[in-house]
Amino acid sequence: MSYDPHQLPPLFHIDVVGASTEASPKVSTDKGDLVIGLVQRMVMGQEQENKLLAEILQQTNAVHRQRQSELGQWKQANQKLAQRCKRAAETLNRVQNEFLRNLTDEVAESEESLLDGEYMLNEFVDRFGPRLAQLHGVLQVLSQLSWVSEANGGPQ
C-alpha cells in the first residue's frame, strides 16, 4: 500500500511542489472564502431554525394556557363534581398502587418463565396490560378534572 496524495478531497489537499508563492495564497483564499460562505449559510440556517423553534414553543404554550384556562373555568362551574373527581382519583390511585403491587409480585414469582417463554410473556401482558392502561387513562382524566391550583383560588 502506497500513499497517494491525490486521494484526499481538494479542500484538504494543497500541492506545494512547484507552486509559486503567488498562486498558493490565491488558492487557499478561494477555499477559505468557500468555507466562510458555507459557515455563514450554516449560521443563517441555525438562526432560522431557532426562530421556528421559538414560534413552535410560543404556539405550544398558548395551547397549554388555553387548556388550563378552560379546565379552570370548568372546575369553577362544577366545583362539587371537581371535588368528587378528586376523591375518586384518590381512591383509584390506591387501587392502582395495589394493582401494581400485585403485578410486581407476579413478575417476581414468574421471572424465569417470563424470560424463557414468549407464551408466558404474552399471557402476562394480556392479563395486566389492558387494565393497567385503562386505569391509568381514567386516573389521568380524573386527576386533570380534580386538580385545582391554589393560584386559581378554587376548592382543594
mmCIF file of C-alpha atoms in Angstrom:
data_model
loop_
_atom_site.group_PDB
_atom_site.id
_atom_site.type_symbol
_atom_site.label_atom_id
_atom_site.label_comp_id
_atom_site.label_asym_id
_atom_site.label_seq_id
_atom_site.Cartn_x
_atom_site.Cartn_y
_atom_site.Cartn_z
ATOM 1 C CA MET A 1 0.000 0.000 0.000
ATOM 2 C CA SER A 2 1.443 3.314 -1.009
ATOM 3 C CA TYR A 3 0.239 6.762 -0.026
ATOM 4 C CA ASP A 4 -1.438 8.659 -2.841
ATOM 5 C CA PRO A 5 -1.824 12.364 -2.026
ATOM 6 C CA HIS A 6 -4.482 12.716 -4.757
ATOM 7 C CA GLN A 7 -6.897 10.526 -2.728
ATOM 8 C CA LEU A 8 -7.657 13.407 -0.384
ATOM 9 C CA PRO A 9 -10.526 15.736 -1.262
ATOM 10 C CA PRO A 10 -9.405 19.015 -2.901
ATOM 11 C CA LEU A 11 -10.454 21.003 0.162
ATOM 12 C CA PHE A 12 -7.781 19.275 2.231
ATOM 13 C CA HIS A 13 -5.125 18.939 -0.479
ATOM 14 C CA ILE A 14 -2.574 21.623 -1.152
ATOM 15 C CA ASP A 15 0.070 20.881 -3.773
ATOM 16 C CA VAL A 16 3.221 22.671 -2.638
ATOM 17 C CA VAL A 17 5.560 21.100 -5.192
ATOM 18 C CA GLY A 18 6.317 23.553 -7.951
ATOM 19 C CA ALA A 19 3.757 26.053 -6.711
ATOM 20 C CA SER A 20 4.698 29.689 -6.843
ATOM 21 C CA THR A 21 4.275 31.813 -3.773
ATOM 22 C CA GLU A 22 1.731 33.984 -5.605
ATOM 23 C CA ALA A 23 -0.593 31.099 -6.596
ATOM 24 C CA SER A 24 -0.672 29.438 -3.209
ATOM 25 C CA PRO A 25 -2.341 32.267 -1.278
ATOM 26 C CA LYS A 26 -4.955 32.708 -4.017
ATOM 27 C CA VAL A 27 -5.942 29.017 -3.918
ATOM 28 C CA SER A 28 -6.187 28.983 -0.133
ATOM 29 C CA THR A 29 -8.122 32.280 -0.151
ATOM 30 C CA ASP A 30 -10.679 30.884 -2.601
ATOM 31 C CA LYS A 31 -11.083 27.789 -0.455
ATOM 32 C CA GLY A 32 -11.185 29.964 2.646
ATOM 33 C CA ASP A 33 -13.910 32.090 1.069
ATOM 34 C CA LEU A 34 -15.824 28.915 0.254
ATOM 35 C CA VAL A 35 -15.542 27.682 3.827
ATOM 36 C CA ILE A 36 -16.525 31.094 5.217
ATOM 37 C CA GLY A 37 -19.532 31.189 2.893
ATOM 38 C CA LEU A 38 -20.617 27.721 3.945
ATOM 39 C CA VAL A 39 -20.252 28.565 7.633
ATOM 40 C CA GLN A 40 -22.258 31.761 7.141
ATOM 41 C CA ARG A 41 -25.032 29.770 5.434
ATOM 42 C CA MET A 42 -24.990 27.276 8.296
ATOM 43 C CA VAL A 43 -25.288 30.104 10.825
ATOM 44 C CA MET A 44 -28.184 31.641 8.890
ATOM 45 C CA GLY A 45 -29.875 28.238 8.792
ATOM 46 C CA GLN A 46 -29.401 27.824 12.549
ATOM 47 C CA GLU A 47 -30.874 31.276 13.167
ATOM 48 C CA GLN A 48 -33.890 30.439 11.009
ATOM 49 C CA GLU A 49 -34.309 27.119 12.817
ATOM 50 C CA ASN A 50 -34.125 28.905 16.190
ATOM 51 C CA LYS A 51 -36.837 31.337 15.085
ATOM 52 C CA LEU A 52 -39.073 28.446 14.009
ATOM 53 C CA LEU A 53 -38.485 26.620 17.286
ATOM 54 C CA ALA A 54 -39.368 29.777 19.210
ATOM 55 C CA GLU A 55 -42.624 30.052 17.238
ATOM 56 C CA ILE A 56 -43.448 26.403 17.938
ATOM 57 C CA LEU A 57 -42.770 26.934 21.633
ATOM 58 C CA GLN A 58 -44.978 30.016 21.655
ATOM 59 C CA GLN A 59 -47.829 28.109 19.973
ATOM 60 C CA THR A 60 -47.456 25.182 22.364
ATOM 61 C CA ASN A 61 -47.533 27.498 25.364
ATOM 62 C CA ALA A 62 -50.618 29.265 24.013
ATOM 63 C CA VAL A 63 -52.439 25.941 23.597
ATOM 64 C CA HIS A 64 -51.395 24.890 27.112
ATOM 65 C CA ARG A 65 -52.583 28.177 28.635
ATOM 66 C CA GLN A 66 -55.892 27.893 26.763
ATOM 67 C CA ARG A 67 -56.381 24.337 28.032
ATOM 68 C CA GLN A 68 -55.566 25.372 31.615
ATOM 69 C CA SER A 69 -57.990 28.283 31.343
ATOM 70 C CA GLU A 70 -60.771 26.010 30.063
ATOM 71 C CA LEU A 71 -60.139 23.482 32.825
ATOM 72 C CA GLY A 72 -60.172 26.265 35.414
ATOM 73 C CA GLN A 73 -63.486 27.570 34.092
ATOM 74 C CA TRP A 74 -64.983 24.076 34.089
ATOM 75 C CA LYS A 75 -63.834 23.499 37.670
ATOM 76 C CA GLN A 76 -65.311 26.802 38.809
ATOM 77 C CA ALA A 77 -68.615 25.943 37.136
ATOM 78 C CA ASN A 78 -68.613 22.370 38.507
ATOM 79 C CA GLN A 79 -66.979 22.650 41.913
ATOM 80 C CA LYS A 80 -68.851 19.756 43.500
ATOM 81 C CA LEU A 81 -68.135 17.470 40.567
ATOM 82 C CA ALA A 82 -64.446 18.502 40.642
ATOM 83 C CA GLN A 83 -64.338 17.560 44.347
ATOM 84 C CA ARG A 84 -65.944 14.196 43.572
ATOM 85 C CA CYS A 85 -63.392 13.646 40.784
ATOM 86 C CA LYS A 86 -60.639 14.371 43.301
ATOM 87 C CA ARG A 87 -61.979 11.825 45.781
ATOM 88 C CA ALA A 88 -62.437 9.244 43.015
ATOM 89 C CA ALA A 89 -58.900 9.865 41.776
ATOM 90 C CA GLU A 90 -57.507 9.399 45.287
ATOM 91 C CA THR A 91 -59.407 6.109 45.669
ATOM 92 C CA LEU A 92 -58.373 4.855 42.240
ATOM 93 C CA ASN A 93 -54.791 5.840 42.984
ATOM 94 C CA ARG A 94 -54.834 3.478 45.974
ATOM 95 C CA VAL A 95 -56.424 0.791 43.739
ATOM 96 C CA GLN A 96 -53.704 1.354 41.145
ATOM 97 C CA ASN A 97 -50.987 1.041 43.810
ATOM 98 C CA GLU A 98 -52.433 -2.298 44.938
ATOM 99 C CA PHE A 99 -52.720 -3.434 41.311
ATOM 100 C CA LEU A 100 -49.075 -2.511 40.721
ATOM 101 C CA ARG A 101 -48.064 -4.342 43.891
ATOM 102 C CA ASN A 102 -49.823 -7.495 42.630
ATOM 103 C CA LEU A 103 -48.287 -7.057 39.192
ATOM 104 C CA THR A 104 -44.755 -6.743 40.563
ATOM 105 C CA ASP A 105 -45.290 -9.751 42.830
ATOM 106 C CA GLU A 106 -46.413 -11.755 39.805
ATOM 107 C CA VAL A 107 -43.298 -10.687 37.877
ATOM 108 C CA ALA A 108 -41.025 -11.654 40.760
ATOM 109 C CA GLU A 109 -42.694 -15.058 41.175
ATOM 110 C CA SER A 110 -42.620 -15.972 37.491
ATOM 111 C CA GLU A 111 -39.411 -14.283 36.375
ATOM 112 C CA GLU A 112 -37.883 -17.401 34.832
ATOM 113 C CA SER A 113 -40.978 -18.405 32.890
ATOM 114 C CA LEU A 114 -41.408 -14.848 31.608
ATOM 115 C CA LEU A 115 -37.806 -14.802 30.388
ATOM 116 C CA ASP A 116 -37.894 -18.304 28.907
ATOM 117 C CA GLY A 117 -41.194 -18.381 27.104
ATOM 118 C CA GLU A 118 -42.881 -15.918 24.817
ATOM 119 C CA TYR A 119 -46.227 -17.566 25.570
ATOM 120 C CA MET A 120 -45.981 -16.697 29.275
ATOM 121 C CA LEU A 121 -44.933 -13.146 28.488
ATOM 122 C CA ASN A 122 -47.903 -12.732 26.135
ATOM 123 C CA GLU A 123 -50.245 -14.130 28.771
ATOM 124 C CA PHE A 124 -48.832 -11.750 31.357
ATOM 125 C CA VAL A 125 -49.213 -8.723 29.088
ATOM 126 C CA ASP A 126 -52.738 -9.784 28.094
ATOM 127 C CA ARG A 127 -53.655 -10.209 31.748
ATOM 128 C CA PHE A 128 -52.241 -6.972 33.143
ATOM 129 C CA GLY A 129 -51.649 -4.645 30.180
ATOM 130 C CA PRO A 130 -55.172 -3.526 29.222
ATOM 131 C CA ARG A 131 -56.263 -2.987 32.831
ATOM 132 C CA LEU A 132 -53.153 -1.005 33.627
ATOM 133 C CA ALA A 133 -53.513 1.194 30.539
ATOM 134 C CA GLN A 134 -57.224 1.814 31.081
ATOM 135 C CA LEU A 135 -56.831 2.504 34.785
ATOM 136 C CA HIS A 136 -54.021 4.918 34.020
ATOM 137 C CA GLY A 137 -56.184 6.715 31.442
ATOM 138 C CA VAL A 138 -59.114 7.060 33.853
ATOM 139 C CA LEU A 139 -56.792 8.349 36.575
ATOM 140 C CA GLN A 140 -55.342 10.932 34.192
ATOM 141 C CA VAL A 141 -58.778 12.287 33.333
ATOM 142 C CA LEU A 142 -59.958 12.369 36.938
ATOM 143 C CA SER A 143 -56.730 13.991 38.077
ATOM 144 C CA GLN A 144 -56.951 16.726 35.468
ATOM 145 C CA LEU A 145 -60.570 17.432 36.284
ATOM 146 C CA SER A 146 -59.946 17.478 40.023
ATOM 147 C CA TRP A 147 -56.677 19.402 40.126
ATOM 148 C CA VAL A 148 -57.162 22.986 41.150
ATOM 149 C CA SER A 149 -54.179 25.238 41.646
ATOM 150 C CA GLU A 150 -54.056 27.494 44.681
ATOM 151 C CA ALA A 151 -53.495 30.400 42.299
ATOM 152 C CA ASN A 152 -56.991 29.828 40.869
ATOM 153 C CA GLY A 153 -58.426 30.029 44.367
ATOM 154 C CA GLY A 154 -60.596 27.027 43.690
ATOM 155 C CA PRO A 155 -61.623 24.269 46.083
ATOM 156 C CA GLN A 156 -58.865 21.960 47.262
#
